[in-house]
mmCIF file of C-alpha atoms in Angstrom:
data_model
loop_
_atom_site.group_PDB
_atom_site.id
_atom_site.type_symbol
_atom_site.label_atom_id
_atom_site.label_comp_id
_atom_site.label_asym_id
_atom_site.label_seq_id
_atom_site.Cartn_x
_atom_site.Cartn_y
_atom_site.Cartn_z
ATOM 1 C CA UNK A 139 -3.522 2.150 48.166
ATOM 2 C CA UNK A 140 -2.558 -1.064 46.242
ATOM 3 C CA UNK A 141 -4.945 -0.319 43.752
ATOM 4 C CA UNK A 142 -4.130 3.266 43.011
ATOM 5 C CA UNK A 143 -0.645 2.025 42.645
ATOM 6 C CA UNK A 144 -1.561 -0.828 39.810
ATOM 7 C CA UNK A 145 -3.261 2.536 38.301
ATOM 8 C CA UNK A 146 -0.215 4.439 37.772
ATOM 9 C CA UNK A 147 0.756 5.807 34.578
ATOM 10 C CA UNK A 148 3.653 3.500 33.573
ATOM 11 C CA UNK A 149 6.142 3.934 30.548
ATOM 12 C CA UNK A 150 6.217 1.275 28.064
ATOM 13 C CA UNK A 151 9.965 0.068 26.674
ATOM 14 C CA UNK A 152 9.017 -2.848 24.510
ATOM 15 C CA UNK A 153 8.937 -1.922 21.409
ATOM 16 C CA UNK A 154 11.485 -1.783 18.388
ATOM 17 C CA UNK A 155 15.432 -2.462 19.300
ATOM 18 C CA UNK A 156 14.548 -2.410 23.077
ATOM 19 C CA UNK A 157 12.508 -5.581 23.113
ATOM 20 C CA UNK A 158 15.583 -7.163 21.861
ATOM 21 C CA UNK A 159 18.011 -5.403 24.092
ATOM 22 C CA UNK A 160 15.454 -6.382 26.775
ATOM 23 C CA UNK A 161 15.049 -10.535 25.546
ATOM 24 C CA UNK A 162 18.948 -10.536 25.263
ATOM 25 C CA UNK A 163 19.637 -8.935 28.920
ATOM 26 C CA UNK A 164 17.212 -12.020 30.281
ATOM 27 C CA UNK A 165 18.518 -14.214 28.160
ATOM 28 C CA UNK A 166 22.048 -13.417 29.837
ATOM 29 C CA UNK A 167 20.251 -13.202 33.893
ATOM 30 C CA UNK A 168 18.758 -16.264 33.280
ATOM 31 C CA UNK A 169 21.948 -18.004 31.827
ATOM 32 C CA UNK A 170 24.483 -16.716 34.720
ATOM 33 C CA UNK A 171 21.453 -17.104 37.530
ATOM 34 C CA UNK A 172 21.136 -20.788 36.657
ATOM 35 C CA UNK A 173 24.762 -21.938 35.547
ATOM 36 C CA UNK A 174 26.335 -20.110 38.410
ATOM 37 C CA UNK A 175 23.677 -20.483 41.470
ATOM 38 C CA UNK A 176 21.939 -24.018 40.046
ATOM 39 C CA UNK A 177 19.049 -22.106 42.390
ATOM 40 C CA UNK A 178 17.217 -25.354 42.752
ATOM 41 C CA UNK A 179 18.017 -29.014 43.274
ATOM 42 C CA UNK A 180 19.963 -30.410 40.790
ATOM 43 C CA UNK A 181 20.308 -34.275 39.979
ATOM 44 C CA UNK A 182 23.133 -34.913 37.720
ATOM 45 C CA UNK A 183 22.399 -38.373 37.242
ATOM 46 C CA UNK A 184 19.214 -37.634 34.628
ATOM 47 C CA UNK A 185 20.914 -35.284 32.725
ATOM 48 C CA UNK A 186 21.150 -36.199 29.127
ATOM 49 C CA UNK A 187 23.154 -33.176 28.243
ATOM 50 C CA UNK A 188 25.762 -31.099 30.423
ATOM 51 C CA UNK A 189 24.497 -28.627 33.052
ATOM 52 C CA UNK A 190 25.714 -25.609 30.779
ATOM 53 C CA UNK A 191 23.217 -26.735 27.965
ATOM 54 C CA UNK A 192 20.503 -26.965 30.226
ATOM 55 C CA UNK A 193 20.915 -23.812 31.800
ATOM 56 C CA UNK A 194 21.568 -22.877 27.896
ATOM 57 C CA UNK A 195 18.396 -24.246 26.858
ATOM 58 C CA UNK A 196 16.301 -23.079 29.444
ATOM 59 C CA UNK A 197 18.186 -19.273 29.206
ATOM 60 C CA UNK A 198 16.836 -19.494 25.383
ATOM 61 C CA UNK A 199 13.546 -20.409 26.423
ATOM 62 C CA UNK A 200 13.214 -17.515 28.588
ATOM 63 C CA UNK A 201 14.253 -15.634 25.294
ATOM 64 C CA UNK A 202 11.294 -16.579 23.353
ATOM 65 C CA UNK A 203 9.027 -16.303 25.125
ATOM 66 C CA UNK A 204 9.623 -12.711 25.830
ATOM 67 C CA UNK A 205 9.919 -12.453 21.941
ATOM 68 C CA UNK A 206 6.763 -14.021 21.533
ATOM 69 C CA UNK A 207 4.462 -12.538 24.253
ATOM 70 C CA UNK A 208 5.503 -8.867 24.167
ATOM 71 C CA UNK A 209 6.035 -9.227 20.575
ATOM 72 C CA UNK A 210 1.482 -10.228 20.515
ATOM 73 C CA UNK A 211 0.902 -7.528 22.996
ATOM 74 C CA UNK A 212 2.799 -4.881 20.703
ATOM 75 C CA UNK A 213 0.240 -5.454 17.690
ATOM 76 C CA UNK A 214 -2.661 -3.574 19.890
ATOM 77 C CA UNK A 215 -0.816 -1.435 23.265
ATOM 78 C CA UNK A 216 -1.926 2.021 23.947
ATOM 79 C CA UNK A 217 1.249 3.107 25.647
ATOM 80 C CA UNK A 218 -0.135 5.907 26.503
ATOM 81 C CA UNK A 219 -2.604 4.020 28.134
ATOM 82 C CA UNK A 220 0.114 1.714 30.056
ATOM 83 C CA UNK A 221 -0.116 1.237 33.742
ATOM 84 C CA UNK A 222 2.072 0.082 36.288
ATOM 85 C CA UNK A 223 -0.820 -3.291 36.958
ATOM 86 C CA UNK A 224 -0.739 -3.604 32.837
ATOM 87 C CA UNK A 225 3.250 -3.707 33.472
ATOM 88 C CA UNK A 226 2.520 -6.464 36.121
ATOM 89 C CA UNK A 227 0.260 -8.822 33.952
ATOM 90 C CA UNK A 228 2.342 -8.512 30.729
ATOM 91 C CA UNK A 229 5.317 -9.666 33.537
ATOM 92 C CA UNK A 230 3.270 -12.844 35.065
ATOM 93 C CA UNK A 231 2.062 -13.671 31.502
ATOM 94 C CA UNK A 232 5.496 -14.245 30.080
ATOM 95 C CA UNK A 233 6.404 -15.889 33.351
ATOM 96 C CA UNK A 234 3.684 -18.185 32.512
ATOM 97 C CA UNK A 235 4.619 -19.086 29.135
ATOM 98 C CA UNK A 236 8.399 -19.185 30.301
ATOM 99 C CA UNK A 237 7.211 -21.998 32.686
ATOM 100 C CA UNK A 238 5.456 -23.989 30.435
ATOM 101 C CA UNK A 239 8.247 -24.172 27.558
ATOM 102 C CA UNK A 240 10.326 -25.528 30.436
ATOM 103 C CA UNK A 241 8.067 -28.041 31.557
ATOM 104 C CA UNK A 242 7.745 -29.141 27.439
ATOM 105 C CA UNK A 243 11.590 -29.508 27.058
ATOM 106 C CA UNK A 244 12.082 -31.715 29.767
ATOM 107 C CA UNK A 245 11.874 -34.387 28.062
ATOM 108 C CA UNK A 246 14.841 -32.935 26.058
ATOM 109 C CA UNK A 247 17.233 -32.673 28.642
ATOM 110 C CA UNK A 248 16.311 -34.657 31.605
ATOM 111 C CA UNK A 249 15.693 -39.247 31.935
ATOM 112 C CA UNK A 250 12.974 -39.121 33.928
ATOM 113 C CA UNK A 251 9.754 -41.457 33.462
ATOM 114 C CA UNK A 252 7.868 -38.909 35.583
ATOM 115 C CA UNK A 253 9.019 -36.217 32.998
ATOM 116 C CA UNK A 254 4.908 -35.039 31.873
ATOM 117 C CA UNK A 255 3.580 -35.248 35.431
ATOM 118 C CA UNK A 256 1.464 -32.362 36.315
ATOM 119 C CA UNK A 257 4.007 -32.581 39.244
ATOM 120 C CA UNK A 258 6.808 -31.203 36.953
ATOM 121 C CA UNK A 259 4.148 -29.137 35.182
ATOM 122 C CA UNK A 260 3.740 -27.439 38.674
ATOM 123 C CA UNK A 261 7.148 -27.473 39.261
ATOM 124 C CA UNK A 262 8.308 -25.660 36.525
ATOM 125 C CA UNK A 263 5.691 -22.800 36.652
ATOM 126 C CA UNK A 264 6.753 -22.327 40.062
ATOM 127 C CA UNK A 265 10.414 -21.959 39.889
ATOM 128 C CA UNK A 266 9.622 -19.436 36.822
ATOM 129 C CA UNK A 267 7.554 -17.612 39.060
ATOM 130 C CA UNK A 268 9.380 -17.699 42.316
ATOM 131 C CA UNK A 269 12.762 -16.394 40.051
ATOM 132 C CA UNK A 270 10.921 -13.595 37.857
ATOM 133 C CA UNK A 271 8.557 -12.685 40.540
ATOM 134 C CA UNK A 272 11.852 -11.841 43.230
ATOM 135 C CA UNK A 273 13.182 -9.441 39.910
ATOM 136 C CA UNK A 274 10.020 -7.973 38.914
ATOM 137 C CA UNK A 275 9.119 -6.946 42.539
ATOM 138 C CA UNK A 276 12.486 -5.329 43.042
ATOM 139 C CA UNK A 277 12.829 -3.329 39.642
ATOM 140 C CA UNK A 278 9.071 -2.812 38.922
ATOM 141 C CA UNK A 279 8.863 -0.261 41.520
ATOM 142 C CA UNK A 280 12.310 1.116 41.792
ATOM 143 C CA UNK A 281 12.034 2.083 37.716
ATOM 144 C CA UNK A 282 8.408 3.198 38.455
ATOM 145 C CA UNK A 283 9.939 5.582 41.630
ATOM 146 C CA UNK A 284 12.981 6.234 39.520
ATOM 147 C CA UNK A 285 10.912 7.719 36.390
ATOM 148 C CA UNK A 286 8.516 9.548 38.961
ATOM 149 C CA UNK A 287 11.293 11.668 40.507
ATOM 150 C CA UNK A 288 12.871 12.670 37.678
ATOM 151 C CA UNK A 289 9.512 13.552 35.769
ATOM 152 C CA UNK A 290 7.955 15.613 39.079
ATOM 153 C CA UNK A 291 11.819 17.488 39.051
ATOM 154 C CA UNK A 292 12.095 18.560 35.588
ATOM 155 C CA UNK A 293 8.149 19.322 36.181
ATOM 156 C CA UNK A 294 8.763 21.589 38.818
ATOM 157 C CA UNK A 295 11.485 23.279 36.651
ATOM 158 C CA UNK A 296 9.211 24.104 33.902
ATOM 159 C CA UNK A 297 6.941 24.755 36.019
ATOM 160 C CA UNK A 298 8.962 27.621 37.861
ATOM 161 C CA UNK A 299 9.683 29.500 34.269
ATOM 162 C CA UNK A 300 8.794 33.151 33.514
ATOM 163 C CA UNK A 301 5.525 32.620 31.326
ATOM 164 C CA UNK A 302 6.707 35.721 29.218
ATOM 165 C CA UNK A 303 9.757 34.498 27.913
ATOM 166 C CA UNK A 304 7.645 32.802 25.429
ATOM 167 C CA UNK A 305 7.853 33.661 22.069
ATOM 168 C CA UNK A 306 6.371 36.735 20.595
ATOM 169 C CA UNK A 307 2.988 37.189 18.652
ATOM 170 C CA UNK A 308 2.736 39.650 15.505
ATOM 171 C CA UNK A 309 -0.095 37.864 13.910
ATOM 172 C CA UNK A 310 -3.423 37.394 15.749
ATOM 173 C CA UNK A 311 -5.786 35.731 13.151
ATOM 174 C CA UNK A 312 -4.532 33.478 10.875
ATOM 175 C CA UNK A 313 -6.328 32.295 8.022
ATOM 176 C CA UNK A 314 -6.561 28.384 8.035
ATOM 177 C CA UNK A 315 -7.208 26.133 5.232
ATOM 178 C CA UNK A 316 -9.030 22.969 5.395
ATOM 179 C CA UNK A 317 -10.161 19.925 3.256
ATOM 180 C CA UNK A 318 -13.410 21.687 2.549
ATOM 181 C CA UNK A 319 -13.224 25.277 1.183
ATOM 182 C CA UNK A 320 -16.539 26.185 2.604
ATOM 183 C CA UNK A 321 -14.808 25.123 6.144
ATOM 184 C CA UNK A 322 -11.467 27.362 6.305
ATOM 185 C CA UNK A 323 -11.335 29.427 8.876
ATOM 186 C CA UNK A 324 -9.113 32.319 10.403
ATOM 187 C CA UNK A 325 -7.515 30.831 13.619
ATOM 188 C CA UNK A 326 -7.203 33.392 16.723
ATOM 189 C CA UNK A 327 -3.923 32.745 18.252
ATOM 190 C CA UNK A 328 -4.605 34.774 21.014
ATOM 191 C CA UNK A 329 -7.285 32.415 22.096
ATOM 192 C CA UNK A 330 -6.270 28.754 20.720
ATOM 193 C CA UNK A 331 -5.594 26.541 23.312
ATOM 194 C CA UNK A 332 -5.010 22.972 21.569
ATOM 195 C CA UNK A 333 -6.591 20.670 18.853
ATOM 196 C CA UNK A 334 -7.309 17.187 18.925
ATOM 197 C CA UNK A 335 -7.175 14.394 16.154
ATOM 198 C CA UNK A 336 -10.823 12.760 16.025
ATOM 199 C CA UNK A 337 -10.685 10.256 13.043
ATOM 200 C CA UNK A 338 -10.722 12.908 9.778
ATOM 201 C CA UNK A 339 -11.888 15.411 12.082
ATOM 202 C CA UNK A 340 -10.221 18.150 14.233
ATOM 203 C CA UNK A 341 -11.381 19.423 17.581
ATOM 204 C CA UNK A 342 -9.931 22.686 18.106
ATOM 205 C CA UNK A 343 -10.505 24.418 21.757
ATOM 206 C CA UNK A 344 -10.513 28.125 22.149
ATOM 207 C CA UNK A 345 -10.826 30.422 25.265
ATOM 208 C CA UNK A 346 -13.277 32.125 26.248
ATOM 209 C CA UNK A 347 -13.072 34.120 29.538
ATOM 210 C CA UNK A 348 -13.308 31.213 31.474
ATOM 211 C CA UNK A 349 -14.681 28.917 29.487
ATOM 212 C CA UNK A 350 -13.918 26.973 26.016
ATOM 213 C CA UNK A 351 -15.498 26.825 22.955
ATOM 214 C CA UNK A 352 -14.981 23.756 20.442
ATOM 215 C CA UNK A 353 -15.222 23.595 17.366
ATOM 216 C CA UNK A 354 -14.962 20.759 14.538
ATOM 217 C CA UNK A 355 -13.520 21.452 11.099
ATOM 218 C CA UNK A 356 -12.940 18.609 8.572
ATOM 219 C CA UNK A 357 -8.667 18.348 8.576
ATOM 220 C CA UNK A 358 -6.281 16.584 9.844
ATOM 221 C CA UNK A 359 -3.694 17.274 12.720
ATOM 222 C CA UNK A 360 -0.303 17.506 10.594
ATOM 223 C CA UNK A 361 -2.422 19.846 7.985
ATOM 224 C CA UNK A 362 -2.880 22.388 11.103
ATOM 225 C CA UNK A 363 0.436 21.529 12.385
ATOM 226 C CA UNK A 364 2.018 22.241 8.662
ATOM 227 C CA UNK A 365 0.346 26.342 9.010
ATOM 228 C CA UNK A 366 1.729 26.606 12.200
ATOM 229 C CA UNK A 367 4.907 26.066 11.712
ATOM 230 C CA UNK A 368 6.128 29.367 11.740
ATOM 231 C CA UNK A 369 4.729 29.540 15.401
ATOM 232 C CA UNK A 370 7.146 27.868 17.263
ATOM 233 C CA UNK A 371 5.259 27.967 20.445
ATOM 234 C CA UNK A 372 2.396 25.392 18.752
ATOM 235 C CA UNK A 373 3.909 21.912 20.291
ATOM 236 C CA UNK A 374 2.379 18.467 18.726
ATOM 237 C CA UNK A 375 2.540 16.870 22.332
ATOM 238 C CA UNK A 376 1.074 13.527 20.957
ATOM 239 C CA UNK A 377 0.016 11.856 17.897
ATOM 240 C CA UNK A 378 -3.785 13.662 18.673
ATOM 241 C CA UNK A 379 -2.616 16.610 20.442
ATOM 242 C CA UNK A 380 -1.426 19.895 19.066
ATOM 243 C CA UNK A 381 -0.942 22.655 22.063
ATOM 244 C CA UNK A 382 -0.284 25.907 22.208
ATOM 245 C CA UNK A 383 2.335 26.451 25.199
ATOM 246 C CA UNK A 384 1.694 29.390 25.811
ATOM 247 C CA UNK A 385 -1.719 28.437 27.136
ATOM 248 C CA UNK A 386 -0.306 25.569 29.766
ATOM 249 C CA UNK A 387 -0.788 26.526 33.068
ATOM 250 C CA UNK A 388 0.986 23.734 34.746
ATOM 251 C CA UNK A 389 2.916 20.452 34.184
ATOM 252 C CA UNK A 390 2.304 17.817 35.907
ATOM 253 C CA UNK A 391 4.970 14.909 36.350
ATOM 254 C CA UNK A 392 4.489 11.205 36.405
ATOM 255 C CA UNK A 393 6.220 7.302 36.002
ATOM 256 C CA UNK A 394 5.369 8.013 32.054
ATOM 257 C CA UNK A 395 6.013 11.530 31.506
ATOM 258 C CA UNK A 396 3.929 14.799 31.804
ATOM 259 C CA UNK A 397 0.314 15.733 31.650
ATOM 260 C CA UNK A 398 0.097 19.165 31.061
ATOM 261 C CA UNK A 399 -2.885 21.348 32.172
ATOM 262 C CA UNK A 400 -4.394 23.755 30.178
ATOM 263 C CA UNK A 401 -5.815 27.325 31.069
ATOM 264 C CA UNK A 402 -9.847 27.213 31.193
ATOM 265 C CA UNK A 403 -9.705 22.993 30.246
ATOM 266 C CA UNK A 404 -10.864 20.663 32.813
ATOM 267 C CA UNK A 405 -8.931 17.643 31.827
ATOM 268 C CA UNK A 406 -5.116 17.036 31.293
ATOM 269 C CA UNK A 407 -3.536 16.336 27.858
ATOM 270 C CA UNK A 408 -0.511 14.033 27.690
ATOM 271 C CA UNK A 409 3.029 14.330 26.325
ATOM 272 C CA UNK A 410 3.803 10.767 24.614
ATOM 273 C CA UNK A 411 6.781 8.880 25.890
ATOM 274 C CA UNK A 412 8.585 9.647 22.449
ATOM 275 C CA UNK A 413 7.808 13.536 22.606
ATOM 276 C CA UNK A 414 9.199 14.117 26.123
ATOM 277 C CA UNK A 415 12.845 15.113 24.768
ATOM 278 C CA UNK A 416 11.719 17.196 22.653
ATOM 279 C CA UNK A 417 8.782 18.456 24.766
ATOM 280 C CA UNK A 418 11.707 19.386 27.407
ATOM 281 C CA UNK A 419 13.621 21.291 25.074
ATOM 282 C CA UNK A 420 11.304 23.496 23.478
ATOM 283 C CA UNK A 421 9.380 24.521 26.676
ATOM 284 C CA UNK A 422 12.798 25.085 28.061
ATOM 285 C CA UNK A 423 13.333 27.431 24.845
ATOM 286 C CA UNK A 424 9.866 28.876 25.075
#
């Protein structure tokens, strides 16, 4: 149960202005948590600097460190790929580093000959821990049951609309250019299902009775995309997927979006995090 949990599909916020909007609203927690509830013992006496400062400096701490580690796992996340465990590790891991810039400012802020003990190297990993840990266990599920019911909802609404209201088809095979002349083809839109970016190379699925044909043609995804256009029902779902609607049989809701499933397909094809507005809105249309 725990483990099909860690498994969910999870959103992932950390990128661009909300990793700052994120660092800033710890950076505040942390100062008003420590200044206001001094949540563990504290012994004036050592001080060096004013309790304010100290709750300052470790507030700013906490700041970095979010700015560092998310900022290293942005250079290679799949978000689409993001789980609720991945959500859990990236947590711990900048608990971790939070606790050890504590433990190196000590020094800093505190007259204490016993300031680089491992004691106080335990110490401060554990108070880290024992503060972020009582957060991330509240929030990390109530966002992840948040995002799931409003997802399955507005899944259940598209779900429930009249499959005809899509839009109409006058054209039935059109004629597709690629990068190699001896590789255009005419495209039947009666049977296209979706295509799929593979390096320089499109996938694009067709049906067939109950089955589906593939077949690979030497073009990119926005070069198919671009001689659609005029066909509003052809929906770039994701920066690989280009779907036609009118071929989903069913959307599927989770913590990160929709999967959509597609008529004769085995597998599900995602709607990216950034696409869901817009996803909404023309389906809603369609």
């Amino acid at each position: 149960m725990v483990q099909k949990f860690l498994k969910q599909p999870y959103p992932y916020y950390f990128k661009g202005k909300n990793l700052w909007i994120i660092a800033a609203l710890i950076f505040g927690m942390s100062m008003s948590f420590n200044f206001f509830f001094e949540p563990f013992v504290v012994y004036r006496p050592e001080h060096k600097v004013s309790f304010f400062w100290i709750s300052m400096i470790h507030s700013l701490n906490a700041f970095l460190s979010v700015l560092l580690i998310i900022g290293l796992n942005n250079l290679s996340v799949n978000e689409d790929k993001w789980t609720v465990g991945n959500e859990i590790v990236l947590i711990s891991g900048v608990l971790l580093t939070i606790g050890i810039s504590q433990f190196l400012v000590r020094d800093q802020i505190y007259a204490n000959p016993d300031n680089w003990s491992m004691r106080y190297f335990l110490e401060e990993i554990r108070n880290t821990y024992m503060v972020g840990i009582l957060f991330a266990v509240i929030l990390v599920p109530m966002n992840y049951l948040r995002l799931m019911k409003a997802h399955l909802k507005t899944a259940q609404t598209l779900n429930n609309q009249q499959q005809s209201d899509f839009f109409p088809q006058s054209v039935k095979l059109l004629p597709i250019v690629t990068q190699q002349k001896s590789d255009d083809f005419d495209l039947n839109l009666d049977e296209f299902l979706f295509a799929k970016s593979e390096g320089n190379y499109l996938e694009i699925y067709f049906e067939n009775g109950e089955k589906t044909n593939k077949v690979l043609k030497r073009m990119t995804l926005k070069e198919l995309e671009s001689q659609l256009k005029s066909f509003p029902h052809f929906f770039k779902t994701h920066r690989s997927f280009l779907v036609n609607l009118q071929k989903v049989a069913q959307v599927k809701g989770n913590a990160q979006g929709y999967q959509l499933e597609i008529k004769s397909y085995s597998d599900s094809l995602p709607v990216s995090r950034g696409m869901i507005n817009d996803f909404e809105r023309k389906y809603k249309v369609s």
